[in-house]
Each structure stands twice: as C-alpha cells, then as structure tokens.
Amino acid sequence: MIVDWSNTYAAIYRAKKQTLKPVKYLDEISFEHLVGIDKQKEALIENTQRFLNNLPSNNVLLWGARGTGKSSLIKAVLNRYKTEGLRVIEIDRDDLDDLIEISDVIREEPYKFIIFCDDLSFEEGEKGYKGLKRILEGSIEATPTNIKIYATSNRRHLITEYQRDNNGTVVGNNGEIHYSDSVEEKISLSDRFGLWLGFYHGTQQEYLKVVESYFKEYKADKEELYKKALQFAQSRASKSARTAKQFYNSFYNKA
C-alpha cells in the first residue's frame, strides 16, 4: 500500500488487492459551487483548519437527506487544502475492518489524512463498525494524530435501531434515562464523532438559488427557466442540490 503522497492527493482503498489506488482525476468541485449549506460549510472548514494546524479537532459525521451536498462538501475540503498537506483516503463501509492496517501505513507520514467513508450505516449483525470504533477511540495503541474520519450517512444513528432495542431502557427517579445495552451500543458509535452536521432538503426558494448558481451565464427568460426547474424537481420528488445539478445536466445545452 505504498503511495507517494507528495504527488498524490487522494487514494481509494481496494480491498480485494489490499492496496491504495491513487486518484489521478479529482472531482474539481469547490466551496463556491455549494449553495445553501453555509453553516455546515463554515463548521467543516473550521474543524479542518484546526486539524491542519495541529489543534484539537473532531471526527465528523455529515448526516441527513440524500442529495444535499454531504459528499461534495468533503471533496471541496480536499480541493481547498490539498496544497496545505491534506490528503484523503476513501474506503467502503464493507472494508472498515482494514482501517487498522491502513492507519499503520500512514501513521508516520508527514501529511494529514481524512479517511472518507460515504453512505455509512450498518444493519443488524454487521460487525464492520467495530473496526471503525478502534480508529475513532483508539485501543491500547493511541489513535494516530494525523488521521480524522469524515463520514456521510442518511441517518444520525449509524446502526439500525428497532423498537425491541428499547426493552430494558428505564427512567430513574431523578428523570435520568438509562438506555438498554443494545441502544447504548448503537448510540455510542455516532457519539464518537465529535462534530455532527445535519443536512436537510431546502425550500423552493433555496432550490432555485442552487439552480441560479448553475445558470449564471444563462441569457434567456429566467422565469421560464425556474418553471422548468420546478417541473423537473416535481418529477424527481426532490428539491435538493443534487436535483438542481441533474436539471442543469439535462437542460443546459438547450439554453
């Protein structure tokens, strides 16, 4: 898994070959492309800057509605800070047990690494999250200081919860909730991410603002453009940033 990180800004872990594949062509998305998520953007920038400056910083869970810019925001972080020593390793949820081996390889590197896991969640019986826990909290060996986990998920609690998990949950005399062991385990994984950033589907106005950002050079009738954008969103049953980009991909050449 040897990578020349001086010439490589990102890599993808290939489990079958147990190797890191350098990424030659980065998605060039920037913060300027991401509209309507300013608070999340500011929080992630601040945390990443602290990480790069050797200040206390957090692992980050970006959770919420699909198509709202969670993954794009992490890509934009890399593009902003890649010349300042930031590197990204993308790993699939199913391969998280190999995180320990990956951390062993990069622990002594002079770069800062974000381990990026997209669409992170676990069903009952899956054990991959145990490898993730070891990196988030460490074991007898201290957690590497040059590694942070940035993960995206559609839900805040990463392990599927069931009503039966609440069996054994009690409320004490002082009103304190004592969760069942099952609930405690499932909540504890999310709790290991010190920074939670929530993403939600925006309003119609926010959706059109994103559309506007894609069509800055559009010279024809903007009202007609917005009408078509809303019709497109209705067909997709979504007014997300992803839908706005898909509308742009479908309509721009006709403009």
Tab-separated table of C-alpha atoms in Angstrom:
chain	number	residue	atom	x	y	z
A	1	MET	CA	0.000	0.000	0.000
A	2	ILE	CA	2.922	2.332	-0.623
A	3	VAL	CA	1.816	5.653	-2.116
A	4	ASP	CA	3.925	8.682	-2.976
A	5	TRP	CA	1.797	11.218	-1.131
A	6	SER	CA	3.934	14.112	-2.313
A	7	ASN	CA	2.384	13.612	-5.757
A	8	THR	CA	-0.928	12.028	-4.718
A	9	TYR	CA	-3.729	13.981	-3.063
A	10	ALA	CA	-6.248	11.155	-2.723
A	11	ALA	CA	-6.471	7.385	-2.902
A	12	ILE	CA	-9.196	4.755	-2.836
A	13	TYR	CA	-8.774	1.566	-0.851
A	14	ARG	CA	-9.244	-1.573	-2.958
A	15	ALA	CA	-9.943	-4.388	-0.540
A	16	LYS	CA	-9.564	-7.290	-2.969
A	17	LYS	CA	-5.994	-6.252	-3.738
A	18	GLN	CA	-5.415	-4.767	-0.275
A	19	THR	CA	-3.946	-1.694	-1.870
A	20	LEU	CA	-4.463	2.046	-2.121
A	21	LYS	CA	-5.244	3.177	-5.660
A	22	PRO	CA	-4.030	6.760	-6.311
A	23	VAL	CA	-6.700	9.060	-7.723
A	24	LYS	CA	-5.425	10.777	-10.859
A	25	TYR	CA	-8.505	12.824	-11.684
A	26	LEU	CA	-10.078	14.637	-8.754
A	27	ASP	CA	-13.617	15.948	-8.773
A	28	GLU	CA	-12.881	19.673	-9.053
A	29	ILE	CA	-15.865	20.867	-7.033
A	30	SER	CA	-15.173	23.880	-4.820
A	31	PHE	CA	-16.930	25.573	-1.918
A	32	GLU	CA	-18.192	28.219	-4.327
A	33	HIS	CA	-20.225	25.532	-6.112
A	34	LEU	CA	-22.052	24.565	-2.919
A	35	VAL	CA	-25.017	26.820	-2.236
A	36	GLY	CA	-27.445	26.791	0.678
A	37	ILE	CA	-25.258	24.931	3.205
A	38	ASP	CA	-23.191	27.838	4.521
A	39	LYS	CA	-23.371	26.856	8.206
A	40	GLN	CA	-22.251	23.307	7.514
A	41	LYS	CA	-19.516	24.616	5.223
A	42	GLU	CA	-18.174	27.003	7.872
A	43	ALA	CA	-18.153	24.326	10.574
A	44	LEU	CA	-16.307	21.822	8.387
A	45	ILE	CA	-13.759	24.418	7.267
A	46	GLU	CA	-13.058	25.435	10.864
A	47	ASN	CA	-12.627	21.825	12.004
A	48	THR	CA	-10.322	21.020	9.079
A	49	GLN	CA	-8.185	24.094	9.664
A	50	ARG	CA	-7.782	23.114	13.311
A	51	PHE	CA	-6.738	19.633	12.203
A	52	LEU	CA	-4.139	21.034	9.799
A	53	ASN	CA	-2.825	23.423	12.461
A	54	ASN	CA	-2.298	20.615	14.990
A	55	LEU	CA	-5.072	21.925	17.229
A	56	PRO	CA	-7.717	19.687	18.847
A	57	SER	CA	-10.282	18.731	16.201
A	58	ASN	CA	-13.077	16.243	15.701
A	59	ASN	CA	-14.099	13.332	13.569
A	60	VAL	CA	-17.102	14.455	11.545
A	61	LEU	CA	-20.452	12.850	10.727
A	62	LEU	CA	-22.363	14.577	7.929
A	63	TRP	CA	-25.864	13.173	8.089
A	64	GLY	CA	-29.254	13.882	6.581
A	65	ALA	CA	-31.299	13.920	3.416
A	66	ARG	CA	-29.929	12.495	0.204
A	67	GLY	CA	-28.556	14.823	-2.446
A	68	THR	CA	-27.933	17.745	-0.098
A	69	GLY	CA	-24.177	18.126	-0.615
A	70	LYS	CA	-22.647	15.956	2.110
A	71	SER	CA	-20.110	14.130	-0.070
A	72	SER	CA	-19.489	17.184	-2.240
A	73	LEU	CA	-18.507	19.173	0.829
A	74	ILE	CA	-15.761	16.690	1.705
A	75	LYS	CA	-14.457	16.776	-1.873
A	76	ALA	CA	-14.391	20.566	-1.693
A	77	VAL	CA	-12.385	20.391	1.548
A	78	LEU	CA	-9.704	18.376	-0.228
A	79	ASN	CA	-9.559	20.777	-3.149
A	80	ARG	CA	-9.204	23.745	-0.786
A	81	TYR	CA	-6.479	22.261	1.420
A	82	LYS	CA	-4.590	19.737	-0.728
A	83	THR	CA	-1.701	22.172	-1.171
A	84	GLU	CA	-1.500	22.571	2.608
A	85	GLY	CA	-0.751	18.916	3.303
A	86	LEU	CA	-4.259	17.458	3.382
A	87	ARG	CA	-4.832	14.038	1.837
A	88	VAL	CA	-7.973	11.889	1.557
A	89	ILE	CA	-8.366	8.107	1.567
A	90	GLU	CA	-11.789	6.825	0.546
A	91	ILE	CA	-12.877	3.480	1.952
A	92	ASP	CA	-16.044	1.476	1.528
A	93	ARG	CA	-18.172	0.651	4.543
A	94	ASP	CA	-17.631	-3.080	3.996
A	95	ASP	CA	-13.855	-2.673	4.256
A	96	LEU	CA	-13.664	-0.791	7.547
A	97	ASP	CA	-12.071	-3.739	9.324
A	98	ASP	CA	-8.934	-2.910	7.312
A	99	LEU	CA	-8.706	0.594	8.773
A	100	ILE	CA	-6.161	-0.526	11.345
A	101	GLU	CA	-3.783	-1.748	8.640
A	102	ILE	CA	-4.252	1.453	6.654
A	103	SER	CA	-3.562	3.584	9.723
A	104	ASP	CA	-0.367	1.615	10.376
A	105	VAL	CA	0.848	2.546	6.893
A	106	ILE	CA	0.128	6.280	7.078
A	107	ARG	CA	0.688	6.992	10.786
A	108	GLU	CA	4.262	8.204	10.252
A	109	GLU	CA	3.553	10.202	7.094
A	110	PRO	CA	4.076	13.996	7.351
A	111	TYR	CA	0.603	14.641	5.875
A	112	LYS	CA	-2.829	14.958	7.443
A	113	PHE	CA	-5.299	12.304	6.320
A	114	ILE	CA	-9.071	12.360	6.152
A	115	ILE	CA	-10.499	8.847	5.946
A	116	PHE	CA	-13.677	9.346	3.913
A	117	CYS	CA	-16.497	6.804	4.146
A	118	ASP	CA	-19.566	7.653	2.098
A	119	ASP	CA	-23.079	6.447	2.950
A	120	LEU	CA	-22.057	4.949	6.268
A	121	SER	CA	-24.629	2.810	8.074
A	122	PHE	CA	-24.848	-0.697	9.451
A	123	GLU	CA	-27.615	-3.257	9.565
A	124	GLU	CA	-28.149	-5.581	12.494
A	125	GLY	CA	-25.455	-8.245	12.625
A	126	GLU	CA	-22.844	-6.326	10.656
A	127	LYS	CA	-19.594	-6.005	12.576
A	128	GLY	CA	-17.585	-3.617	10.373
A	129	TYR	CA	-18.306	-0.772	12.750
A	130	LYS	CA	-16.030	-2.354	15.355
A	131	GLY	CA	-13.001	-1.576	13.170
A	132	LEU	CA	-14.238	1.987	12.859
A	133	LYS	CA	-14.592	2.278	16.628
A	134	ARG	CA	-10.956	1.339	17.139
A	135	ILE	CA	-9.806	4.205	14.936
A	136	LEU	CA	-12.250	6.699	16.421
A	137	GLU	CA	-11.316	5.991	20.024
A	138	GLY	CA	-8.077	4.022	19.893
A	139	SER	CA	-7.190	0.842	21.735
A	140	ILE	CA	-4.074	0.122	23.759
A	141	GLU	CA	-2.341	1.975	20.914
A	142	ALA	CA	-3.053	5.692	20.761
A	143	THR	CA	-5.187	6.997	17.915
A	144	PRO	CA	-2.970	8.471	15.140
A	145	THR	CA	-2.804	12.254	15.392
A	146	ASN	CA	-2.687	12.690	11.600
A	147	ILE	CA	-5.977	10.879	10.860
A	148	LYS	CA	-9.589	12.039	11.089
A	149	ILE	CA	-12.731	10.229	9.954
A	150	TYR	CA	-15.191	12.209	7.823
A	151	ALA	CA	-18.261	10.085	7.110
A	152	THR	CA	-21.609	10.716	5.444
A	153	SER	CA	-24.861	8.976	6.261
A	154	ASN	CA	-28.571	9.339	5.663
A	155	ARG	CA	-29.216	8.823	9.371
A	156	ARG	CA	-27.717	10.155	12.575
A	157	HIS	CA	-27.614	6.838	14.422
A	158	LEU	CA	-25.454	4.718	12.168
A	159	ILE	CA	-26.677	1.298	13.254
A	160	THR	CA	-30.253	0.275	12.502
A	161	GLU	CA	-32.485	0.671	15.530
A	162	TYR	CA	-35.534	-1.430	16.354
A	163	GLN	CA	-38.347	-0.968	18.850
A	164	ARG	CA	-37.220	-4.075	20.701
A	165	ASP	CA	-33.896	-2.348	21.407
A	166	ASN	CA	-35.733	-0.175	23.924
A	167	ASN	CA	-36.523	-3.172	26.104
A	168	GLY	CA	-34.629	-2.556	29.304
A	169	THR	CA	-34.487	1.220	28.939
A	170	VAL	CA	-35.633	2.802	32.191
A	171	VAL	CA	-36.095	6.285	33.641
A	172	GLY	CA	-34.595	6.792	37.088
A	173	ASN	CA	-36.160	8.653	39.979
A	174	ASN	CA	-34.261	11.802	39.049
A	175	GLY	CA	-35.500	11.668	35.456
A	176	GLU	CA	-32.210	10.339	34.080
A	177	ILE	CA	-32.624	7.893	31.193
A	178	HIS	CA	-30.730	4.613	31.443
A	179	TYR	CA	-30.650	3.052	27.989
A	180	SER	CA	-30.617	-0.665	27.347
A	181	ASP	CA	-27.268	-2.201	26.419
A	182	SER	CA	-28.441	-2.580	22.813
A	183	VAL	CA	-29.360	1.088	22.489
A	184	GLU	CA	-26.178	2.198	24.230
A	185	GLU	CA	-24.024	0.317	21.735
A	186	LYS	CA	-25.847	1.778	18.760
A	187	ILE	CA	-25.756	5.349	20.036
A	188	SER	CA	-22.119	5.089	21.088
A	189	LEU	CA	-20.830	4.815	17.530
A	190	SER	CA	-22.379	8.140	16.488
A	191	ASP	CA	-21.186	9.688	19.749
A	192	ARG	CA	-17.603	9.018	18.734
A	193	PHE	CA	-17.974	11.678	16.037
A	194	GLY	CA	-17.367	14.938	17.852
A	195	LEU	CA	-18.909	17.092	15.136
A	196	TRP	CA	-22.348	16.328	13.698
A	197	LEU	CA	-23.509	18.326	10.694
A	198	GLY	CA	-27.162	17.941	9.683
A	199	PHE	CA	-28.381	18.370	6.092
A	200	TYR	CA	-31.999	18.850	5.087
A	201	HIS	CA	-33.992	19.341	1.906
A	202	GLY	CA	-34.337	23.043	1.315
A	203	THR	CA	-37.279	25.219	0.445
A	204	GLN	CA	-38.361	26.013	-3.096
A	205	GLN	CA	-36.515	29.326	-2.851
A	206	GLU	CA	-33.299	27.601	-1.745
A	207	TYR	CA	-33.621	25.071	-4.567
A	208	LEU	CA	-33.972	27.851	-7.135
A	209	LYS	CA	-30.958	29.585	-5.627
A	210	VAL	CA	-28.887	26.486	-6.375
A	211	VAL	CA	-30.314	26.363	-9.898
A	212	GLU	CA	-29.333	30.011	-10.321
A	213	SER	CA	-25.755	29.185	-9.304
A	214	TYR	CA	-25.528	26.680	-12.171
A	215	PHE	CA	-27.042	29.026	-14.744
A	216	LYS	CA	-25.075	32.218	-14.064
A	217	GLU	CA	-24.444	32.755	-17.782
A	218	TYR	CA	-27.979	31.928	-18.862
A	219	LYS	CA	-29.298	34.792	-21.021
A	220	ALA	CA	-32.830	33.666	-21.839
A	221	ASP	CA	-36.017	34.047	-19.792
A	222	LYS	CA	-35.156	33.220	-16.158
A	223	GLU	CA	-38.789	32.820	-15.162
A	224	GLU	CA	-39.220	30.122	-17.784
A	225	LEU	CA	-36.009	28.505	-16.541
A	226	TYR	CA	-37.333	28.433	-12.960
A	227	LYS	CA	-40.626	26.969	-14.150
A	228	LYS	CA	-38.810	24.136	-15.916
A	229	ALA	CA	-36.555	23.619	-12.878
A	230	LEU	CA	-39.574	23.236	-10.605
A	231	GLN	CA	-41.237	20.838	-13.037
A	232	PHE	CA	-38.042	18.786	-13.076
A	233	ALA	CA	-37.929	18.772	-9.264
A	234	GLN	CA	-41.558	17.665	-9.126
A	235	SER	CA	-40.766	14.740	-11.425
A	236	ARG	CA	-37.951	13.739	-9.083
A	237	ALA	CA	-39.962	14.404	-5.901
A	238	SER	CA	-36.967	16.309	-4.583
A	239	LYS	CA	-35.758	19.895	-4.375
A	240	SER	CA	-32.194	19.035	-3.397
A	241	ALA	CA	-28.872	20.384	-4.656
A	242	ARG	CA	-28.388	17.081	-6.481
A	243	THR	CA	-31.681	17.588	-8.308
A	244	ALA	CA	-30.583	21.110	-9.299
A	245	LYS	CA	-27.385	19.715	-10.810
A	246	GLN	CA	-29.310	16.989	-12.625
A	247	PHE	CA	-31.603	19.651	-14.051
A	248	TYR	CA	-28.548	21.576	-15.225
A	249	ASN	CA	-27.120	18.434	-16.850
A	250	SER	CA	-30.434	17.831	-18.627
A	251	PHE	CA	-31.267	21.368	-19.690
A	252	TYR	CA	-28.145	23.487	-20.117
A	253	ASN	CA	-27.380	22.547	-23.736
A	254	LYS	CA	-30.916	23.604	-24.656
A	255	ALA	CA	-30.438	27.042	-23.127
